[in-house]
Coordinates of C-alpha atoms in Angstrom, one line a residue:
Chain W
X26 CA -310.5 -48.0 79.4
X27 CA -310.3 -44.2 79.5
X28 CA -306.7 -44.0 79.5
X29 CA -306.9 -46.6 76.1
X30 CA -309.3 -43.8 74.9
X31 CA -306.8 -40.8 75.8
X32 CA -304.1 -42.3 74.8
X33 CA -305.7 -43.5 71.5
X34 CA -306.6 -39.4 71.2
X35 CA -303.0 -38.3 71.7
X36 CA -301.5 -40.4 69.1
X37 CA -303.7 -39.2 66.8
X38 CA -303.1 -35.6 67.8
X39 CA -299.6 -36.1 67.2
X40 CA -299.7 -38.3 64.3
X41 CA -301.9 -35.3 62.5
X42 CA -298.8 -32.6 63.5
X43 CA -296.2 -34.9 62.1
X44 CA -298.1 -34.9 58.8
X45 CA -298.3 -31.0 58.4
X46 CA -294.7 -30.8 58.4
X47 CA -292.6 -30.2 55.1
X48 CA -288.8 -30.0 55.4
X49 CA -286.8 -28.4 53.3
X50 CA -282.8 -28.4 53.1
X51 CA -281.3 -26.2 51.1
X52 CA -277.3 -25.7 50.5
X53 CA -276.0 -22.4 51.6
X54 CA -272.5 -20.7 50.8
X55 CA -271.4 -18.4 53.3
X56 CA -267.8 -16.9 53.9
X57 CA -265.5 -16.1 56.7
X58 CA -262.9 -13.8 56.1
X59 CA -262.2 -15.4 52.7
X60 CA -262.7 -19.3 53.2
X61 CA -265.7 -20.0 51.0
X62 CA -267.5 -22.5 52.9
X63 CA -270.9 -24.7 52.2
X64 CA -273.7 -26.4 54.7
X65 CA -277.0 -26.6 54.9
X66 CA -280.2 -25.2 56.1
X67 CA -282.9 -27.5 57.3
X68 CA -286.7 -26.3 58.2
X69 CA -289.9 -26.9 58.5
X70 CA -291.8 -25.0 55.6
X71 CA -295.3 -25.5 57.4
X72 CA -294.0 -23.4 60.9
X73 CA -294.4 -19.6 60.1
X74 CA -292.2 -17.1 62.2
X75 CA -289.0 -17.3 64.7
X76 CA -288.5 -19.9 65.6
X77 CA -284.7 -21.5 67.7
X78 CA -282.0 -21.7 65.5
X79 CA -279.0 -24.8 66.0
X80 CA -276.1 -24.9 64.3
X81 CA -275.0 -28.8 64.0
X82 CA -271.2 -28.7 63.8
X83 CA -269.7 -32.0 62.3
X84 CA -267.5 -34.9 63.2
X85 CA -264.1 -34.7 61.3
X86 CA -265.2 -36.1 58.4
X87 CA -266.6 -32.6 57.4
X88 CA -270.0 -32.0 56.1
X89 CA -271.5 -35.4 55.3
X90 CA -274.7 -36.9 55.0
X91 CA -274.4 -38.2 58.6
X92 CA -274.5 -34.0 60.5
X93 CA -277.3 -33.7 57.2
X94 CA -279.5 -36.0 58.4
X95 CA -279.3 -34.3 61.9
X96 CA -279.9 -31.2 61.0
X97 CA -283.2 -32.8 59.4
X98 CA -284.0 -34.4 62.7
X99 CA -283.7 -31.2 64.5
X100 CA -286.0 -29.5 61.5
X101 CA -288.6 -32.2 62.3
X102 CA -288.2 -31.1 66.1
X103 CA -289.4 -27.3 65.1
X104 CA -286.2 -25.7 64.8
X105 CA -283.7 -24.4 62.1
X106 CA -280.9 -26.4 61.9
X107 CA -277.9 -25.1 60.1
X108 CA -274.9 -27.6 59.2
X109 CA -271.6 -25.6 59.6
X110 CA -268.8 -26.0 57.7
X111 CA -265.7 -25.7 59.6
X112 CA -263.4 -26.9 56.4
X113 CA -264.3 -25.0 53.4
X114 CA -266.2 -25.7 50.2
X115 CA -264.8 -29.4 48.9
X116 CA -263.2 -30.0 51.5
X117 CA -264.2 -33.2 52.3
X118 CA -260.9 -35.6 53.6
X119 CA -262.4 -39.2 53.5
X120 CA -259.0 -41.1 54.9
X121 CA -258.6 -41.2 58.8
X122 CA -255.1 -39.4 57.5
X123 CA -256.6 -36.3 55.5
X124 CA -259.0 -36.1 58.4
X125 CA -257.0 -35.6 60.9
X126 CA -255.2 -33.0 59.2
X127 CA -258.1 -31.1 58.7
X128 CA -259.5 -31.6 62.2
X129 CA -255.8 -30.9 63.6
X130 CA -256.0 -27.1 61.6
X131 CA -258.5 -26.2 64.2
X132 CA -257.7 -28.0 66.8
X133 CA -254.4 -26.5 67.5
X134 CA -255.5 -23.1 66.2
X135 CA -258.6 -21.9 68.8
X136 CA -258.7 -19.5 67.9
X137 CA -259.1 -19.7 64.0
X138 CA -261.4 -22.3 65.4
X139 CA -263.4 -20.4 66.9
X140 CA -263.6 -17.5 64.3
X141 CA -264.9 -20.0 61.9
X142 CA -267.8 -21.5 63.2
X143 CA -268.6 -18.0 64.8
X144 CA -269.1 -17.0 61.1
X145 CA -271.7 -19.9 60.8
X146 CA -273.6 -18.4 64.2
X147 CA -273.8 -14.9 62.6
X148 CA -274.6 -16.8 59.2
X149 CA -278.0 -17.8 60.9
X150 CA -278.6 -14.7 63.2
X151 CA -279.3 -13.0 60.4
X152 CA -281.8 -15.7 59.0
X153 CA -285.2 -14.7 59.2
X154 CA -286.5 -17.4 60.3
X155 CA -284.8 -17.5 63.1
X156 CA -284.9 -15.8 66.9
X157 CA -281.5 -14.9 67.2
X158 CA -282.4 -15.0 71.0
X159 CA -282.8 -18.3 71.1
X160 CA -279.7 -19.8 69.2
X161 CA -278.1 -23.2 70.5
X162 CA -275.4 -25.4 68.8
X163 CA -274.6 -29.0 69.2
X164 CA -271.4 -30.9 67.7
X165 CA -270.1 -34.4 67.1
X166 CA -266.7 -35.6 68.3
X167 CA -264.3 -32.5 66.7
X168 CA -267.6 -30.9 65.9
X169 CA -268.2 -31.3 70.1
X170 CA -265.0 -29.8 70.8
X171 CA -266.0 -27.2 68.1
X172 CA -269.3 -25.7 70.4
X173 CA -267.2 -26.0 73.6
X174 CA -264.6 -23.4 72.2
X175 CA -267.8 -21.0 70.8
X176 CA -269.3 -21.4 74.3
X177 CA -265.7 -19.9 76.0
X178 CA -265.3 -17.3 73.1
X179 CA -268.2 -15.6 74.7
X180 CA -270.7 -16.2 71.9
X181 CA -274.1 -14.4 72.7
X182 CA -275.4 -18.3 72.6
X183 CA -278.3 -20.0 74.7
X184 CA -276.6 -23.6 74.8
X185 CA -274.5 -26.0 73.3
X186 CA -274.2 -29.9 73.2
X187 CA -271.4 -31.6 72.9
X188 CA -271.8 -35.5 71.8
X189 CA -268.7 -37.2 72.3
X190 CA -266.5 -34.7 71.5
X191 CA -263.1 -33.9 73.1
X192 CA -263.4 -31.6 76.3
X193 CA -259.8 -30.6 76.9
X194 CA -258.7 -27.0 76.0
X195 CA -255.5 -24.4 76.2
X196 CA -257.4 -21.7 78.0
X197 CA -259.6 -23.4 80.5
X198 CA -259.6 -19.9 82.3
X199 CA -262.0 -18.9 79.0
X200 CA -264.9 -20.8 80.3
X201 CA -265.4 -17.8 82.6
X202 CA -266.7 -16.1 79.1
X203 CA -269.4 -18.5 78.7
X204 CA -272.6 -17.3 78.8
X205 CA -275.4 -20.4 78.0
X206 CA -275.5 -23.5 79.2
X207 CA -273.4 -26.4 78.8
X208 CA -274.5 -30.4 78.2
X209 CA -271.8 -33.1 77.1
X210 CA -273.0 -36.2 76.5
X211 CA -270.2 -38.6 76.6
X212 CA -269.3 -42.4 76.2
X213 CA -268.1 -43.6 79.6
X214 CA -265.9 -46.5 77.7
X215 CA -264.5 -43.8 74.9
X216 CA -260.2 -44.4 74.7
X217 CA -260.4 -41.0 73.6
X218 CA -261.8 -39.0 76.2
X219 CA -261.3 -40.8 79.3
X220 CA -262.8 -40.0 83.1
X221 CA -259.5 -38.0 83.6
X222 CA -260.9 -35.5 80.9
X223 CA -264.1 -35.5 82.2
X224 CA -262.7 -34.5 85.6
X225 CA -260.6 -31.8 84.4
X226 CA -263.5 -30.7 82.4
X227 CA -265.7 -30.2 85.7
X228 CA -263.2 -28.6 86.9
X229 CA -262.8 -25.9 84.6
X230 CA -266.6 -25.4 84.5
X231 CA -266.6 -25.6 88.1
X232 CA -264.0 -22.7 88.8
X233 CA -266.0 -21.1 86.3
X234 CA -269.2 -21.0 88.0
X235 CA -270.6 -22.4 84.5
X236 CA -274.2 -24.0 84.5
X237 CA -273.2 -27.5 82.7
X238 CA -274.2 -30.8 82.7
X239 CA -272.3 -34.0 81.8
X240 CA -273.8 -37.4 81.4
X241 CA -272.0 -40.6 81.5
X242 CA -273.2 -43.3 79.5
X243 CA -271.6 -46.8 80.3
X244 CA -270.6 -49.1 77.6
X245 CA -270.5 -46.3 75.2
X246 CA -267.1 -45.7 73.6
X247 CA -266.3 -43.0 70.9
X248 CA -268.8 -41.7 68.1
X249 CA -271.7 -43.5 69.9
X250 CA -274.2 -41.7 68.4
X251 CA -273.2 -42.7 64.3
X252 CA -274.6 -45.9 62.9
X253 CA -271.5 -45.8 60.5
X254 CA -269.0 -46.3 63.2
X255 CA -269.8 -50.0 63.8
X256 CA -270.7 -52.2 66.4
X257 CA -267.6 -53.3 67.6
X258 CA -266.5 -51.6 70.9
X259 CA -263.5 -53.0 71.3
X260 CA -262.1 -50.7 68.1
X261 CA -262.7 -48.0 70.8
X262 CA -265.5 -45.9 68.1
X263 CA -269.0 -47.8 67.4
X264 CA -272.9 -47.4 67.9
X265 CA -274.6 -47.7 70.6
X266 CA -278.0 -47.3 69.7
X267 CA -279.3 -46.7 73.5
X268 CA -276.7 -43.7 73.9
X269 CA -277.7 -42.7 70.6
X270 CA -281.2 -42.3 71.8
X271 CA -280.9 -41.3 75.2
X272 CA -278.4 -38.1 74.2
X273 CA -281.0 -37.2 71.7
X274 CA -284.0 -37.2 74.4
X275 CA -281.1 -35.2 76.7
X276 CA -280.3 -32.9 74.6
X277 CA -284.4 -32.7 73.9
X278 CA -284.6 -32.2 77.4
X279 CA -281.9 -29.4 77.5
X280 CA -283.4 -27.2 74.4
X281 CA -287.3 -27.6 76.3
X282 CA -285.5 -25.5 79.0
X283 CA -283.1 -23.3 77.2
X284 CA -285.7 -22.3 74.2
X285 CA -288.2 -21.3 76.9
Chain Z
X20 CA -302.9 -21.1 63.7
X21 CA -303.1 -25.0 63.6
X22 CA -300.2 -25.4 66.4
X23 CA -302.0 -23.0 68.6
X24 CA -305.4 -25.3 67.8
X25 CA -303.6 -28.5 68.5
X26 CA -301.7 -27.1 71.7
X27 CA -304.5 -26.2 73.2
X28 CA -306.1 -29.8 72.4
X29 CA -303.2 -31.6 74.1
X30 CA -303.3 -29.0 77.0
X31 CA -306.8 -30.1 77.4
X32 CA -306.5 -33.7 77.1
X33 CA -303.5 -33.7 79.6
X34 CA -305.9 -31.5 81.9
X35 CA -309.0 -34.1 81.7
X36 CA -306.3 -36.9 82.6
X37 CA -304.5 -35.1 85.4
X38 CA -308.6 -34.7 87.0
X39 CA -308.9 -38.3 87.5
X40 CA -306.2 -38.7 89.6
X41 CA -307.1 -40.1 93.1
X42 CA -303.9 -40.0 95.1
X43 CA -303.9 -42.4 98.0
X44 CA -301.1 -43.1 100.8
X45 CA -301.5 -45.6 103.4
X46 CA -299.2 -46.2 106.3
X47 CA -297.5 -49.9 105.9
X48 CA -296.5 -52.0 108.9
X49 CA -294.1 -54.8 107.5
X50 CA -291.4 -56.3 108.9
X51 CA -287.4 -58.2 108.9
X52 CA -286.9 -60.6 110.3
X53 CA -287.5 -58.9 113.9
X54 CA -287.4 -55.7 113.1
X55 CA -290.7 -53.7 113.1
X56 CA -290.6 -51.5 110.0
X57 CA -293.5 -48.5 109.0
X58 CA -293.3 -47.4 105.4
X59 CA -296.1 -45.8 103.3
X60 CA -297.5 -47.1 99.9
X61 CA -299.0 -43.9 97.8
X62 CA -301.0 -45.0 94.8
X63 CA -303.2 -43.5 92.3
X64 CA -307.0 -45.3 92.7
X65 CA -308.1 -43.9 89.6
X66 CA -305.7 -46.4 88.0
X67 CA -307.1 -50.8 87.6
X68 CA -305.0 -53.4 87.2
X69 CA -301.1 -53.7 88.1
X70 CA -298.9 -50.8 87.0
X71 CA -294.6 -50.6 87.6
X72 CA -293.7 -50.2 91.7
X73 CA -291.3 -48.1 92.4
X74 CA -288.9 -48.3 96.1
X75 CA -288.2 -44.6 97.8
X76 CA -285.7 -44.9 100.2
X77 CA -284.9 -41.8 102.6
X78 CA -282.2 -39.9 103.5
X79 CA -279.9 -40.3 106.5
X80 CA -283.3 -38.9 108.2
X81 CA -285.2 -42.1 108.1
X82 CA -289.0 -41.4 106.9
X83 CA -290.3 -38.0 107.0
X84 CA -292.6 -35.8 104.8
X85 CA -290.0 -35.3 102.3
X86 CA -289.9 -38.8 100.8
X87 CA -293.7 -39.2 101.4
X88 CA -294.0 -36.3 99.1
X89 CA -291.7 -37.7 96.4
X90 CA -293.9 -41.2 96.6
X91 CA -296.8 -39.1 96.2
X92 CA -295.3 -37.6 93.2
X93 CA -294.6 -41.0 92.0
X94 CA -298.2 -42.3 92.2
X95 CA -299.0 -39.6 90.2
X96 CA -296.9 -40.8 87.7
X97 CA -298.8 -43.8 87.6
X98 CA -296.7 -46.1 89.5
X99 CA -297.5 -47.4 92.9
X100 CA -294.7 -45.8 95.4
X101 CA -293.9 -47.7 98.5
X102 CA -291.9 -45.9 101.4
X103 CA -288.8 -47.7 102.7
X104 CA -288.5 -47.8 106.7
X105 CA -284.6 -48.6 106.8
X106 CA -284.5 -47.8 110.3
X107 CA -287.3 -49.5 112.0
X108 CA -291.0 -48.3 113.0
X109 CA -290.2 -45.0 115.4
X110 CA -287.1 -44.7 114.7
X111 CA -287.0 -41.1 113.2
X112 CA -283.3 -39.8 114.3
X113 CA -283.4 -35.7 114.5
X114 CA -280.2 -34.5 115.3
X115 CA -277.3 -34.6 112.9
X116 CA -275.6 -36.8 115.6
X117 CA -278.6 -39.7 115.2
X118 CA -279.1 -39.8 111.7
X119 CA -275.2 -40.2 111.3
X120 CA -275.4 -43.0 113.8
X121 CA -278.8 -45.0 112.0
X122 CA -276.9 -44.6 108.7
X123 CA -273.4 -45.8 110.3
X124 CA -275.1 -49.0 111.5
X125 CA -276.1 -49.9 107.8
X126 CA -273.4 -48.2 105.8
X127 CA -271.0 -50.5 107.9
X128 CA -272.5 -53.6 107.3
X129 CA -273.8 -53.6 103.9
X130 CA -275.4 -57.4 104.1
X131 CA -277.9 -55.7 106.9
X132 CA -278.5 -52.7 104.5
X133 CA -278.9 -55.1 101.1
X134 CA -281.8 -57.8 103.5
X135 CA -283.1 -54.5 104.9
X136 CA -283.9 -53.1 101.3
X137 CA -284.8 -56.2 100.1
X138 CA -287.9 -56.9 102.8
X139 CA -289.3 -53.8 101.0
X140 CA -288.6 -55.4 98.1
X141 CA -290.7 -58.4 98.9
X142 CA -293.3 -56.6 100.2
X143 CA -294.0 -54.6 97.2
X144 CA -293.6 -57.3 95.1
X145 CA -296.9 -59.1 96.6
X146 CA -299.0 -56.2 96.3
X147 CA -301.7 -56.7 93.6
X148 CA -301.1 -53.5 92.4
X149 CA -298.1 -53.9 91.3
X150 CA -296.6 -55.9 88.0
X151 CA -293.5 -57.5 89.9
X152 CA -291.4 -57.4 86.5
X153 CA -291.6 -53.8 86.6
X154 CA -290.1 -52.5 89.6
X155 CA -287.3 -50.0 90.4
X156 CA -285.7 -48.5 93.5
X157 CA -284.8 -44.8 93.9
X158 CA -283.0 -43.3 97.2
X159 CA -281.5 -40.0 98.1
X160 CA -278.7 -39.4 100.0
X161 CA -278.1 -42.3 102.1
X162 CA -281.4 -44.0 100.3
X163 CA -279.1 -43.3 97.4
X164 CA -276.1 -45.9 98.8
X165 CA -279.0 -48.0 99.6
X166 CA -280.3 -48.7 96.4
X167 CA -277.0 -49.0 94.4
X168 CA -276.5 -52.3 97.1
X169 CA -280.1 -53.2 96.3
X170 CA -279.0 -54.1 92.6
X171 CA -275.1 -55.1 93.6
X172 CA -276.7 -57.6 95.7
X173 CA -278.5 -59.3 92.7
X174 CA -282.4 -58.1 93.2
X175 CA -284.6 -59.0 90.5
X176 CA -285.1 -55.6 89.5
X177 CA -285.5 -53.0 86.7
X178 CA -283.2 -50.4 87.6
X179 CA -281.9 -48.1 90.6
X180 CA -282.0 -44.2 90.6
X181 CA -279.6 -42.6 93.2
X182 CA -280.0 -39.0 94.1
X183 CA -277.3 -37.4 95.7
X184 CA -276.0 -41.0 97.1
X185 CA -272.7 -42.9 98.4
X186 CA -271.2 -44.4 95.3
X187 CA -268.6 -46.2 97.3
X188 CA -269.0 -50.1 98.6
X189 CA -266.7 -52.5 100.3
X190 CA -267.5 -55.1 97.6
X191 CA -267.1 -53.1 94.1
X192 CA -267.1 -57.0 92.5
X193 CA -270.4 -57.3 93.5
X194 CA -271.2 -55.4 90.2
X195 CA -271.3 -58.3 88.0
X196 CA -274.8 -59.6 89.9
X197 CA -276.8 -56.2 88.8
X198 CA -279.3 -57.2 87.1
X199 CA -281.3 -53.8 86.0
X200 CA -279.9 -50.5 84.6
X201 CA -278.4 -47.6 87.0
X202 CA -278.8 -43.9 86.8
X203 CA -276.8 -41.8 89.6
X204 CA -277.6 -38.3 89.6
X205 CA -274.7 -36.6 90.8
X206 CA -274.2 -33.0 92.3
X207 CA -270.7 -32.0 90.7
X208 CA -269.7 -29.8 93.4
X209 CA -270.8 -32.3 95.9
X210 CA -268.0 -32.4 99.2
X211 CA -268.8 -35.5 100.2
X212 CA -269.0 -37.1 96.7
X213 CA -266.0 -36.6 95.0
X214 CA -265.1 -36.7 91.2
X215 CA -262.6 -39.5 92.8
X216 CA -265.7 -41.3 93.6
X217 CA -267.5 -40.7 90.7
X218 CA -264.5 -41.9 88.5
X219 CA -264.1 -45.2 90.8
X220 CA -267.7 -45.4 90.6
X221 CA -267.6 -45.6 86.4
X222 CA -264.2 -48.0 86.8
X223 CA -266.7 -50.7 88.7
X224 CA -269.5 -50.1 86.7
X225 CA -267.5 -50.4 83.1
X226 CA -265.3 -53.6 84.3
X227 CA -269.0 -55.2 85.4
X228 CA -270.5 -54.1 82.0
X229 CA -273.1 -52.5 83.7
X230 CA -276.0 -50.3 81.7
X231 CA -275.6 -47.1 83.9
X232 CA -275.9 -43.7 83.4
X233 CA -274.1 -40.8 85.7
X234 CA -275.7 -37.2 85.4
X235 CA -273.5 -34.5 87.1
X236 CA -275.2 -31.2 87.8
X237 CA -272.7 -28.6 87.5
X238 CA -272.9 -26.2 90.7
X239 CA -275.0 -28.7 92.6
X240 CA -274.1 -30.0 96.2
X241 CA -275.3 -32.5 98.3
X242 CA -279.0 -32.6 99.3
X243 CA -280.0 -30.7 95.8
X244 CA -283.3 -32.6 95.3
X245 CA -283.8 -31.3 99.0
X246 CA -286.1 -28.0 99.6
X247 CA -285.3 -28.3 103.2
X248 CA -281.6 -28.5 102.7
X249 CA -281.7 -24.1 102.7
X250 CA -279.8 -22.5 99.1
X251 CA -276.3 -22.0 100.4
X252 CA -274.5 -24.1 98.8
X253 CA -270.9 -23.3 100.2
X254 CA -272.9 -25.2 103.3
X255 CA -272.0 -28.3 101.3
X256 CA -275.6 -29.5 101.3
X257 CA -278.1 -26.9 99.3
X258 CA -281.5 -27.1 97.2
X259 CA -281.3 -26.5 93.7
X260 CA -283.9 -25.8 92.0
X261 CA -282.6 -26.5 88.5
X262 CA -280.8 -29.8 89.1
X263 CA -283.6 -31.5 91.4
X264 CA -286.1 -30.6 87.9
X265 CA -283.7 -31.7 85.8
X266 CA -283.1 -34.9 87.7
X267 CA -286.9 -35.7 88.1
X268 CA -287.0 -35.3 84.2
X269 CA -284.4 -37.5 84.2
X270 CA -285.7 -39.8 86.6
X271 CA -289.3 -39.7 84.2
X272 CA -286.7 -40.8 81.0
X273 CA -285.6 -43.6 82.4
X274 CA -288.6 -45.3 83.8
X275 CA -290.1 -44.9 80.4
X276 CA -287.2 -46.8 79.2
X277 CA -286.9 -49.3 81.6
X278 CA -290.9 -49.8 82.2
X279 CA -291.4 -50.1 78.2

């Protein structure tokens, strides 16, 4: 009977923060070098002062309404969440083709790679809303990839998260550079990015002395985490709504600590 | 000004609940077939009516104050903890040379470990306290190997946590008869618990369609849940602070999911 009452009491608590807040997304058109590029900025109007900044880096779609809604998630969560966009303004390949072009610019350029979505990080640095101290970035499949190769450039960064994203690089010796911490979160069924990757991938953060964590979760194949991708495993890419969710409480988990 | 308000609400609320806790461990003789076993049941009084039971099984030590601690830390979770004896009442091995020789007699004849396991099992299960649909096993170290038989052998139960444990068994079919979900928390620089292991580990998992989970603590060894296991971790065995908390948190995810 008291816990029914206490836990009647917390709901309402929490139900009573959740209504104060007000997000707001806004476009924003930033440059690097001169690629014109567009994302978003996602906040909480009703939180005053610095708060932890995340860029969300997307799948290789582009910017889409899927790393959007994210960002709005992670605006709900207290922070500011800033879509990057690694392609440039319009650029938005829809066919598996065009995308892989795009995605294979970066890819098999690191560093241009890693320039680009740098550009995003110094983008929100400089927002005042943000604690440029406490600065993480997360990343879907190319997007994961993405944050690994900011994380070995060096970037003054607290964390990244990489959700199902590819974990192989040409400079493993890099990961020496990295100065946050590390979470991947990664389908244990995913054709993509099989246990051999994984392996190598604790290697290289291993030898680096890096402080990473994977997790494995079974029966999860490739771009777990999107509701678009299906629900057929077999095609090696579709939802899995209990990796979805339990990602998103790690990588709760893993900002709790890192925006102490 | 409202979040501080509302903090402070929750801080007290959380406060007032933590107060009524009335932890209580009792020493439990039970047995198997012959053997004489002594466990301990830790349990929150504070708490009426039946609540989710949760199996502790040791490490290659048998029962000593760390697991008792950890069941403590359970019942104050809420759930009513019960102390495996694996070894038998008095047998408390000390020297490196024992333990290795208590642990050999079940880790080489894994129907003795799975009945062993499973008397606690039983016993739990008639306990008033405790709603038998909601039960789980944890184990570390050797406790780890123990419970990951537990659910090959086909328990009735809601899911295994292994800390630091043998992923290895003679009989990886045996996979197919887990009924709950799995969570192996893994130290990645583990000696005795290779990424080889690991990787054969997720290959009989994913051809059983299991639901598991594998968390790998970058920079972790063996024994990281451990205080006692010193902070040297070229030793092989080594407390870590960060990945026994992380792990715990982790531990506290899934039981809300699989206690729902």
């Amino acid at each position: 009977m008291k816990y029914t009452i206490l836990f009647g009491f917390l709901s309402a608590v929490i139900f009573t923060s959740t209504a104060f807040s007000q997000i707001q997304t806004d476009v924003v058109e930033y440059k690097h070098d001169k690629a014109v590029l567009e994302g978003y900025i996602s906040y909480d109007k009703a939180i005053k002062g610095p708060r932890p900044g995340v860029l969300v880096v997307h799948e290789w779609y582009g910017v889409n309404d899927y790393v959007k809604k994210r960002a709005e998630q992670l605006a709900q969560l207290g922070y500011v969440a800033f879509v990057v966009d690694m392609y440039g303004k319009g650029i938005r390949p829809t066919t598996p083709q065009e995308c892989g072009i795009q995605a294979g610019k970066y890819r098999n350029d690191r560093p241009l790679m890693r320039a680009r979505v740098k550009a995003a990080l110094d983008e929100l640095k400089k927002n005042k809303m943000v604690d440029p101290e406490r600065i993480a970035a997360i990343g879907y499949c190319f997007g994961g990839a993405v944050v690994l190769e900011l994380a070995r450039s060096g970037a003054e960064i607290a964390g990244v998260v990489s959700f199902h994203g590819g974990l192989d690089t040409p400079t493993p010796d890099d990961a020496k550079n990295i100065k946050g911490k590390v979470l991947v979160c990664h389908g244990g069924d995913d054709p993509h990015i099989t246990m051999a990757a994984v392996s190598a991938f604790h290697d290289e953060m291993s030898n680096a002395k890096v402080d990473y964590q994977v997790i494995i979760y079974g029966g999860a194949v490739h771009s777990f985490t999107n509701p678009d991708a299906g629900n057929d495993p077999s095609k090696g890419a579709a939802y899995s709504p209990s990796a979805d969710k339990r990602s998103w409480e790690g990588m709760k988990q893993f900002f709790g600590e890192i925006f102490k």
